[in-house]
mmCIF file of C-alpha atoms in Angstrom:
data_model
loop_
_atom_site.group_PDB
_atom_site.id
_atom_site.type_symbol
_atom_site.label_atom_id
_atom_site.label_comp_id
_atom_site.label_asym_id
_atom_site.label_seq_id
_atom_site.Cartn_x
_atom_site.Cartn_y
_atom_site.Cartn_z
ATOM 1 C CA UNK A 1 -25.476 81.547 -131.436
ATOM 2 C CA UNK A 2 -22.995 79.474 -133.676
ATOM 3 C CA UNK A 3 -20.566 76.773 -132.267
ATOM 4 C CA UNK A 4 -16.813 75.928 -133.568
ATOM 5 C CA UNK A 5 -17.322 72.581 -135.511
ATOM 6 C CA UNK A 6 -16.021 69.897 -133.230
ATOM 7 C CA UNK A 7 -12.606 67.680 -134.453
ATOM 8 C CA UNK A 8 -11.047 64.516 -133.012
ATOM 9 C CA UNK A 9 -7.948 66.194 -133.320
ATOM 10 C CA UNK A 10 -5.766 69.351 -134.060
ATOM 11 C CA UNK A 11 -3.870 68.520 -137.085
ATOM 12 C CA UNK A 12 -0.519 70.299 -135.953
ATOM 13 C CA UNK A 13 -0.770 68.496 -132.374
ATOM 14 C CA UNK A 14 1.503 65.646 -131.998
ATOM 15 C CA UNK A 15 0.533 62.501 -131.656
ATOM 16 C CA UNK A 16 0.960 61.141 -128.014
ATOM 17 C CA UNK A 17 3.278 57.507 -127.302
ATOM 18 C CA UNK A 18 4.032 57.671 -131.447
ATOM 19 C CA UNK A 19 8.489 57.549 -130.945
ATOM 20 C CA UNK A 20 10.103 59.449 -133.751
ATOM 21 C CA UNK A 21 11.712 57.502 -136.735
ATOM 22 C CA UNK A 22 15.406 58.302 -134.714
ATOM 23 C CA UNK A 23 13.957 57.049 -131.323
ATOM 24 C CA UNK A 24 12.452 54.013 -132.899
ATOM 25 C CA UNK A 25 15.771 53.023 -134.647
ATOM 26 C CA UNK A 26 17.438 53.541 -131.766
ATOM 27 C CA UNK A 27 15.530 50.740 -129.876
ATOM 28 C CA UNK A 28 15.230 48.319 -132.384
ATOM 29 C CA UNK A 29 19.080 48.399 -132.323
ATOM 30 C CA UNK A 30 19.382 48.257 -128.577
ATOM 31 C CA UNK A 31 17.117 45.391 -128.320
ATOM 32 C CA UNK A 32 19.136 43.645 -131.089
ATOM 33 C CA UNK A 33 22.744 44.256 -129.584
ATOM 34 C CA UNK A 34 21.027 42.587 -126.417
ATOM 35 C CA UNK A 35 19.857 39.540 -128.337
ATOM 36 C CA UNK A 36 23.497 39.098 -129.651
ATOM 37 C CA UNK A 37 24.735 39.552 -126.399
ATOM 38 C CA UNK A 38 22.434 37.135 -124.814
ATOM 39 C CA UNK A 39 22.583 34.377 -127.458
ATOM 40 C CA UNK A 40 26.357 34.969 -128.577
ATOM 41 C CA UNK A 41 27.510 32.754 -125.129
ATOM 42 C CA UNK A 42 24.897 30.165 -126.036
ATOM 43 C CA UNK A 43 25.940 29.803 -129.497
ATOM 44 C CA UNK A 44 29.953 29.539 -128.745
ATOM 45 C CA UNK A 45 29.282 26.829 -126.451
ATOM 46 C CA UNK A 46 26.995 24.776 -128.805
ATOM 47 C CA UNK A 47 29.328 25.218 -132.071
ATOM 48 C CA UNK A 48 32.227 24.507 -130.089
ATOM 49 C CA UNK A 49 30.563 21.005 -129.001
ATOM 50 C CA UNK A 50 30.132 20.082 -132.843
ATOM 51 C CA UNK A 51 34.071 21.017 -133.193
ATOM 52 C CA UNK A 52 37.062 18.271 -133.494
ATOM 53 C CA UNK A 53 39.834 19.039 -130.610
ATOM 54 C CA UNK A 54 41.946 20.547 -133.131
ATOM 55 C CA UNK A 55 40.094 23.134 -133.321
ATOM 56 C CA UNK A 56 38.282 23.544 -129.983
ATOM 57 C CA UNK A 57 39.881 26.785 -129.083
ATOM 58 C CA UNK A 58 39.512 28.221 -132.666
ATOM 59 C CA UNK A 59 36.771 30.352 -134.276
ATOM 60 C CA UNK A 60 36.909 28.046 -137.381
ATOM 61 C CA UNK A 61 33.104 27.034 -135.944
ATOM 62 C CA UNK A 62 31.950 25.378 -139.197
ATOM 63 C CA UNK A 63 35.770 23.379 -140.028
ATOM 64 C CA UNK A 64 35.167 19.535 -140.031
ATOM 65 C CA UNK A 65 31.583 19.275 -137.749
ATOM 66 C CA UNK A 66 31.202 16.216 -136.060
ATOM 67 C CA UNK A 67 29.321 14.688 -132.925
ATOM 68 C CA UNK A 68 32.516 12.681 -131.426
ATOM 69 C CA UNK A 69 32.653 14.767 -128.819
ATOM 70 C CA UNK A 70 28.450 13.789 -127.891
ATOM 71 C CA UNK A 71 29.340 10.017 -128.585
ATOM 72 C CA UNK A 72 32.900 10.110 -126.373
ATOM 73 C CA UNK A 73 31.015 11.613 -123.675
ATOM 74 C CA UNK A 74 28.041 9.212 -123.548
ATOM 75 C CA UNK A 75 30.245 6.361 -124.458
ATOM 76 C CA UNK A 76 33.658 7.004 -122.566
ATOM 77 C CA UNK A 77 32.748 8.861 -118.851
ATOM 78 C CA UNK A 78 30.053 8.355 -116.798
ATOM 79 C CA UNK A 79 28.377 10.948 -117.924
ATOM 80 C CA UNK A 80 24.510 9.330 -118.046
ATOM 81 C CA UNK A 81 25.407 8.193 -114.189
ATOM 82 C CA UNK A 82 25.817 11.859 -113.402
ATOM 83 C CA UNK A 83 23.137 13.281 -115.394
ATOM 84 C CA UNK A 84 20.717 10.128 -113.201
ATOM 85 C CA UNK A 85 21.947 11.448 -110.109
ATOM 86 C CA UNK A 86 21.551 15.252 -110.848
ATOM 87 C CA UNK A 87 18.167 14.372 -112.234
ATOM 88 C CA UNK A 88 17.280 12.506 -109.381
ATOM 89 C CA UNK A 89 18.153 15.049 -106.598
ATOM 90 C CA UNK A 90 16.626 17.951 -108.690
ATOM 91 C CA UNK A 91 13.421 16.066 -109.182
ATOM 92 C CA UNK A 92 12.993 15.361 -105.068
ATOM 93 C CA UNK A 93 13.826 18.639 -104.442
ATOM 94 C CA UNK A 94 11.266 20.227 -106.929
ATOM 95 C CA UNK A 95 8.178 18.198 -105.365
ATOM 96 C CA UNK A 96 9.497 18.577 -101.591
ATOM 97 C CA UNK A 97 10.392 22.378 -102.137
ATOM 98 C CA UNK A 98 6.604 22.766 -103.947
ATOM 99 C CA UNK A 99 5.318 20.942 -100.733
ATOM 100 C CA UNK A 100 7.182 22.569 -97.797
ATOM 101 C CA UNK A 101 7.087 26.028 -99.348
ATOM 102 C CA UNK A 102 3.361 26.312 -100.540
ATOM 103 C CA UNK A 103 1.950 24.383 -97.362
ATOM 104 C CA UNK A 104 4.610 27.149 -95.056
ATOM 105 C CA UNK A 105 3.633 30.143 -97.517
ATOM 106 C CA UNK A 106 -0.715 28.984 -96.878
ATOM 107 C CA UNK A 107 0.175 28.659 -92.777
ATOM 108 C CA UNK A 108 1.323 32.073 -92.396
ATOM 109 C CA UNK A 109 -0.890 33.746 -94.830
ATOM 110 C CA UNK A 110 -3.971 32.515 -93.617
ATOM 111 C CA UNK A 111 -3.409 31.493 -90.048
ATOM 112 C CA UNK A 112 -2.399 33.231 -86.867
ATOM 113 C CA UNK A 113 0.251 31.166 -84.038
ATOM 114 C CA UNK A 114 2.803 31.694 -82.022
ATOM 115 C CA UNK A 115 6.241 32.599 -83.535
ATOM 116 C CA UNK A 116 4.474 33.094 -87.210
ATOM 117 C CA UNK A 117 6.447 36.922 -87.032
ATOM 118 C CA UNK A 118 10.025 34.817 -85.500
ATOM 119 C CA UNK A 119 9.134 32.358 -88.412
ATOM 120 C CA UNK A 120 8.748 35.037 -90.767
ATOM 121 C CA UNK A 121 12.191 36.680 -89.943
ATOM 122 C CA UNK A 122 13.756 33.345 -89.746
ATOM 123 C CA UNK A 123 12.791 32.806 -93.593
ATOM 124 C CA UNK A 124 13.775 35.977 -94.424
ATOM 125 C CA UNK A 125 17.410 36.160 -92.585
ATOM 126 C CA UNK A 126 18.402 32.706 -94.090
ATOM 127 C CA UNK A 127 18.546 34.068 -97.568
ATOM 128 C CA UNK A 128 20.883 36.867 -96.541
ATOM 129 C CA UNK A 129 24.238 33.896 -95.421
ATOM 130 C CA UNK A 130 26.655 32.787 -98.725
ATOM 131 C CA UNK A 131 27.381 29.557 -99.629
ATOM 132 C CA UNK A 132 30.733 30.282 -98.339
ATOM 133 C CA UNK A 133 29.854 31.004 -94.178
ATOM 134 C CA UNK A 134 26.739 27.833 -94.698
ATOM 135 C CA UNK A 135 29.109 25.109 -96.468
ATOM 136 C CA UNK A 136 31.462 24.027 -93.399
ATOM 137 C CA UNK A 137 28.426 23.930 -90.563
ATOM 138 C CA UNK A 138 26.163 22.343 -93.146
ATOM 139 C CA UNK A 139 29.403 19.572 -94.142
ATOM 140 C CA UNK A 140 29.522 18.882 -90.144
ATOM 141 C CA UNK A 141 26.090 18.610 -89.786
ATOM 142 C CA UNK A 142 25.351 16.120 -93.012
ATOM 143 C CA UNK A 143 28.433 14.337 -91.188
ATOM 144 C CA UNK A 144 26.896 13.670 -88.436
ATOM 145 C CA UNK A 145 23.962 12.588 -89.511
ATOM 146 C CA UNK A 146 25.515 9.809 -92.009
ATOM 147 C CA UNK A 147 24.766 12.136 -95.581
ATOM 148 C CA UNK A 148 27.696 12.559 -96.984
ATOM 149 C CA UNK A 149 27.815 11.147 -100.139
ATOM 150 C CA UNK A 150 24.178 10.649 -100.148
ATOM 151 C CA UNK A 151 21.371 12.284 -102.716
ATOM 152 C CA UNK A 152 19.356 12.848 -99.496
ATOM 153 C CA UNK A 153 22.083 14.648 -97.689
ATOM 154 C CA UNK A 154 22.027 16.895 -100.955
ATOM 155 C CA UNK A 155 18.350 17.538 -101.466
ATOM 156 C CA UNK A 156 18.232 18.621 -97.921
ATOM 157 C CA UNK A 157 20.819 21.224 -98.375
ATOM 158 C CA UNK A 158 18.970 22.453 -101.800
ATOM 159 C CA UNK A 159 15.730 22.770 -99.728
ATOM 160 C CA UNK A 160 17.293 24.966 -97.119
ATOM 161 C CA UNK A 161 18.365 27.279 -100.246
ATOM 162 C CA UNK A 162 15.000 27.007 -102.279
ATOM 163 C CA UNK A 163 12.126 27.033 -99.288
ATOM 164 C CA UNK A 164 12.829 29.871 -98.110
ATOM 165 C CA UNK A 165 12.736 32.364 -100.769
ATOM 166 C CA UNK A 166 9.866 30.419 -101.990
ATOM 167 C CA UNK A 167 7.742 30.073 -98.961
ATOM 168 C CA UNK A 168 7.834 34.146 -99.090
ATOM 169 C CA UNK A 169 6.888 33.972 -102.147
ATOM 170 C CA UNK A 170 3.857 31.617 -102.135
ATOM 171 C CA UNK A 171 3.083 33.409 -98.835
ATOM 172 C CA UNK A 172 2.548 36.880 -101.241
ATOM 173 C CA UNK A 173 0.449 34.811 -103.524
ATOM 174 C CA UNK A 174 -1.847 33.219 -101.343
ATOM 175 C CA UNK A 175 -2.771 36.610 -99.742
ATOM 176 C CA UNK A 176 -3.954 37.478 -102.939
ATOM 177 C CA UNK A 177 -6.779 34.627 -103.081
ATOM 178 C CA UNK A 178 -9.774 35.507 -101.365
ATOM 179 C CA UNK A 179 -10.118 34.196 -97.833
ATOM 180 C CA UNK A 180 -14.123 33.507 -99.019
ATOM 181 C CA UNK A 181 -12.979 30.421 -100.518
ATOM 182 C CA UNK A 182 -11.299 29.225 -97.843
ATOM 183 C CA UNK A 183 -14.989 29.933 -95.321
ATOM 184 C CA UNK A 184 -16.818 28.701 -98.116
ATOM 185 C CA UNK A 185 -14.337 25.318 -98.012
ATOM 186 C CA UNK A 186 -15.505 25.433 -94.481
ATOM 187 C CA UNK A 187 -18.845 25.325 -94.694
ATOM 188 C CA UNK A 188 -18.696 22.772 -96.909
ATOM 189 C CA UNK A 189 -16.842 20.869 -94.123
ATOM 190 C CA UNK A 190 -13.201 20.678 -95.124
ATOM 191 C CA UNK A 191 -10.846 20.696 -92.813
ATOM 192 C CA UNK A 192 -7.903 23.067 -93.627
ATOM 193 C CA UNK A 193 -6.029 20.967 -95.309
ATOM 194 C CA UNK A 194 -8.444 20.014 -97.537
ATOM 195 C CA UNK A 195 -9.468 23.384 -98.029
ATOM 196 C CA UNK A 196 -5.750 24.003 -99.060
ATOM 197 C CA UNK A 197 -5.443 21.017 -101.254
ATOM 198 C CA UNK A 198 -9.172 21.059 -102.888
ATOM 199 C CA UNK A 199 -9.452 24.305 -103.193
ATOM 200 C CA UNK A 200 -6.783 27.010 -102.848
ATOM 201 C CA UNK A 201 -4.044 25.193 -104.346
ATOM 202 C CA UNK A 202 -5.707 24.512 -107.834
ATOM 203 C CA UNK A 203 -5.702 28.731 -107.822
ATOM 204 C CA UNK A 204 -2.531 28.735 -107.205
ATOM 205 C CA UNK A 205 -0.539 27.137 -110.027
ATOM 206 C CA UNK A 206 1.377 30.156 -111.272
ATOM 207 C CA UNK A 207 3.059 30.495 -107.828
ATOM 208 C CA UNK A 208 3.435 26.790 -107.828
ATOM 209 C CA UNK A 209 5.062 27.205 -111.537
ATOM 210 C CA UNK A 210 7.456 29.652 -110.122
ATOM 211 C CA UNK A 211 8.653 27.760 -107.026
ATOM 212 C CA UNK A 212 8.886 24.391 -108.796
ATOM 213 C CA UNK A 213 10.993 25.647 -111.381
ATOM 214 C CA UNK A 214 12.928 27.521 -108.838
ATOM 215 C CA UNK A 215 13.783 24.786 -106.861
ATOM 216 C CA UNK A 216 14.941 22.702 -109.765
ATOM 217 C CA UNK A 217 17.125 24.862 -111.107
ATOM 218 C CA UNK A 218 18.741 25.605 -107.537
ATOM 219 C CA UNK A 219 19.419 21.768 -107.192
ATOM 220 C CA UNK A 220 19.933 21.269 -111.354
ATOM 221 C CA UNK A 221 22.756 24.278 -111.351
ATOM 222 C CA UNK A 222 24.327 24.389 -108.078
ATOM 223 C CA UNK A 223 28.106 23.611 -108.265
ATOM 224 C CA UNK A 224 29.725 24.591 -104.258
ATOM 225 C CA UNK A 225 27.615 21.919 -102.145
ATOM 226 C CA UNK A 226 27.497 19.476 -105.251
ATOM 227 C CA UNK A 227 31.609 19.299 -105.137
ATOM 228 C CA UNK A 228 32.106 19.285 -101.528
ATOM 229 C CA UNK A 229 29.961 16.940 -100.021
ATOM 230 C CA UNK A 230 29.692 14.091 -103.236
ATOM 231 C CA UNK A 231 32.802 11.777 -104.063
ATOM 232 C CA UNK A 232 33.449 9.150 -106.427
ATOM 233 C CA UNK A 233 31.994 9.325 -109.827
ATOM 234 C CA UNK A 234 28.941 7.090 -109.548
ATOM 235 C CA UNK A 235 28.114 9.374 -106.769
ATOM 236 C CA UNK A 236 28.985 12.747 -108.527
ATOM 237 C CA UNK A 237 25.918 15.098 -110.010
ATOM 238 C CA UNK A 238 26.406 16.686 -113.519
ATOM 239 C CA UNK A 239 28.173 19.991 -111.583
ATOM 240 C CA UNK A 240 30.983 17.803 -109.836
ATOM 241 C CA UNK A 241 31.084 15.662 -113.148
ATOM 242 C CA UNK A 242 32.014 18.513 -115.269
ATOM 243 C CA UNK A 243 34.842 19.592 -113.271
ATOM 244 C CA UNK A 244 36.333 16.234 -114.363
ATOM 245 C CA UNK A 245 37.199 17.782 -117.999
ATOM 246 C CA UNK A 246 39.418 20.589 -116.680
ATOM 247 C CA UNK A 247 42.658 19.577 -114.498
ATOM 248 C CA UNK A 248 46.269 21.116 -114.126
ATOM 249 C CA UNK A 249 47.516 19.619 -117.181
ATOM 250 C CA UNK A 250 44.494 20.589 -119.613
ATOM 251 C CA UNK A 251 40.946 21.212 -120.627
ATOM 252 C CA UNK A 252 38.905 19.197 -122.729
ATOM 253 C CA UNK A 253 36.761 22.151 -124.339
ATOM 254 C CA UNK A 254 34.903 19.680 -126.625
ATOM 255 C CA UNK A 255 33.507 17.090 -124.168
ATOM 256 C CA UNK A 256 32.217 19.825 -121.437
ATOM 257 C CA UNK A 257 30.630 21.749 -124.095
ATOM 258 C CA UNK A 258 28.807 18.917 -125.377
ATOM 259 C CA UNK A 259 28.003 18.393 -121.946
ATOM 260 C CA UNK A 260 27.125 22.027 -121.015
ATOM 261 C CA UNK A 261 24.615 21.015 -123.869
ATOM 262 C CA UNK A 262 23.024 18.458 -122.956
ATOM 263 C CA UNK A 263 22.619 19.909 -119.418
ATOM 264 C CA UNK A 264 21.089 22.711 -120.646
ATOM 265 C CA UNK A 265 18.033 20.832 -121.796
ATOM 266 C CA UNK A 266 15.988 19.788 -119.429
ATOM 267 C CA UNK A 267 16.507 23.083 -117.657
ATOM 268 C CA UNK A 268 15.161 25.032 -120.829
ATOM 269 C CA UNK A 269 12.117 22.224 -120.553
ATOM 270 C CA UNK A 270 11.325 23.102 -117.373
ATOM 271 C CA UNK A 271 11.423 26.886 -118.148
ATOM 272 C CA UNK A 272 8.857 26.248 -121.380
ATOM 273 C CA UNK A 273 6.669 24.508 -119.049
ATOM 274 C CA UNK A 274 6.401 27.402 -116.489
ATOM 275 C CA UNK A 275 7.258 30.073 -118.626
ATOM 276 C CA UNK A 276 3.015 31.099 -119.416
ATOM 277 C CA UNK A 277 2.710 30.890 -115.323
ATOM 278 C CA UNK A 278 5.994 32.499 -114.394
ATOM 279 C CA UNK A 279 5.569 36.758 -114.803
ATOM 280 C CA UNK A 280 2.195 36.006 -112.939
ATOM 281 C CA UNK A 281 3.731 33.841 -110.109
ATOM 282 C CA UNK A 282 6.414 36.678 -109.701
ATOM 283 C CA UNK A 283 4.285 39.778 -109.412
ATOM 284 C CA UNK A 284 1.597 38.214 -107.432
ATOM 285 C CA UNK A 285 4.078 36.938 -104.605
ATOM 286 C CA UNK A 286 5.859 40.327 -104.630
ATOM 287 C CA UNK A 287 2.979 42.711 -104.329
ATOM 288 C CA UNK A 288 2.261 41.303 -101.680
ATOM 289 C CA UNK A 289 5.063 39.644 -100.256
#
């Protein structure tokens, strides 16, 4: 009895996940129209803070390049006073957002008390109200309490925005580590905290990535709060600051570009710091979040 000879392959069979040459060109364009798209904005803003205020509202990009408008902004506004302040409230709201939301997120994924499902819901429906409905209770309340004009007043209203959504996801990330460590921890005689700090939290630094860098770019880029509850510019953060260029009677293009510049950077730091932790942070704490 005689067998067919055996091949890897039918020659005539198409090859399966190969795109055809039409299909391939097609997505190599797509993906570069989205690249321009992206970095176009980024670009405009940049090569207009290298232009002279002749020309700020020209597309003569490359026409008499200077920095004036990075020395007149360092040298003539306050602008290193706002960028202190703005870095101060982001920074104490990055480590006091990491702390409240990864100690909440371990509580309710590894213990059981009363109110953990009303605690749940409570993080969950506080996400759901717009700056809009939260500013005016939020003013009367930092009233009250004396926090007006304050950075403390401010990095407890950025913590209200940032532990939440956090402490969800940490919560999602944590239920992925095995509760093992956490007996093992105890039979090694930690208490929980210890377990939490010794042991569970060195697993966790892509969800700690992803919340720290969430909760400084909340306080880093938020504008509404910023404006409303901060006066006076020694007190003003970099988002009230920059609303000093633009009035009735004008713009000046040149000075809050160079500005939008120079904001932008420790922002993208921050990002290439977490970036290698961030795609992991965010699936883990939504699988199962």
């Amino acid at each position: 009895m005689t067998t067919a000879p055996l091949t890897s392959a039918t020659p005539n069979a198409p090859l399966r996940g190969r795109r055809s040459p039409l299909a391939s060109v097609g997505l190599h364009v797509t993906l570069v129209v989205a690249s321009v798209i992206a970095v176009f904005p980024v670009l405009w803003v940049l090569l207009t803070s290298l232009k002279p205020p002749a020309y700020a509202t020209s597309t003569d990009f490359f026409k008499d390049t200077t920095l004036t408008n990075y020395t007149n902004l360092l040298n003539d506004t306050p602008f290193l006073t706002w960028f202190a302040n703005s870095l101060l409230v982001a920074g104490l709201t990055t480590v006091v957002g990491v702390f409240v939301a990864a100690t909440t997120g371990y509580a309710v994924s590894r213990f059981r008390f009363p109110g953990k499902r009303g605690l749940m819901w409570t993080l969950l429906i506080t996400q759901m109200f717009p700056v809009a409905v939260l500013i005016v209770p939020i003013y009367n309340i930092m009233s009250s309490m004396g926090l007006l004009n304050q950075p403390a007043g401010l990095v407890i209203t950025y913590l209200t925005i940032a532990v939440p959504f956090c402490a969800w996801m940490m919560k999602g990330f944590f239920d992925t580590i095995p509760r093992e460590i956490d007996e093992s921890g105890q039979v090694d005689g930690l208490t929980p905290f210890g377990t939490f700090w010794r042991l569970i939290l060195p697993l966790a630094k892509p969800g700690i990535a992803v919340t720290a860098f969430y909760s400084f770019v909340t306080a880093w880029g938020e504008v509404a709060y910023a404006s409303a509850f901060m006066v006076g510019d020694e007190n003003l953060t970099l988002a009230g600051g920059l609303q000093k260029f633009v009035n009735q009677y004008g713009a000046q293009w040149g000075p809050m570009a160079a500005a939008s510049v120079l904001i932008a950077i420790p922002a993208a730091l921050v990002f290439l710091f977490a970036q290698r932790h961030l795609v992991t942070g965010v699936s883990a704490g939504a699988v199962k979040g």
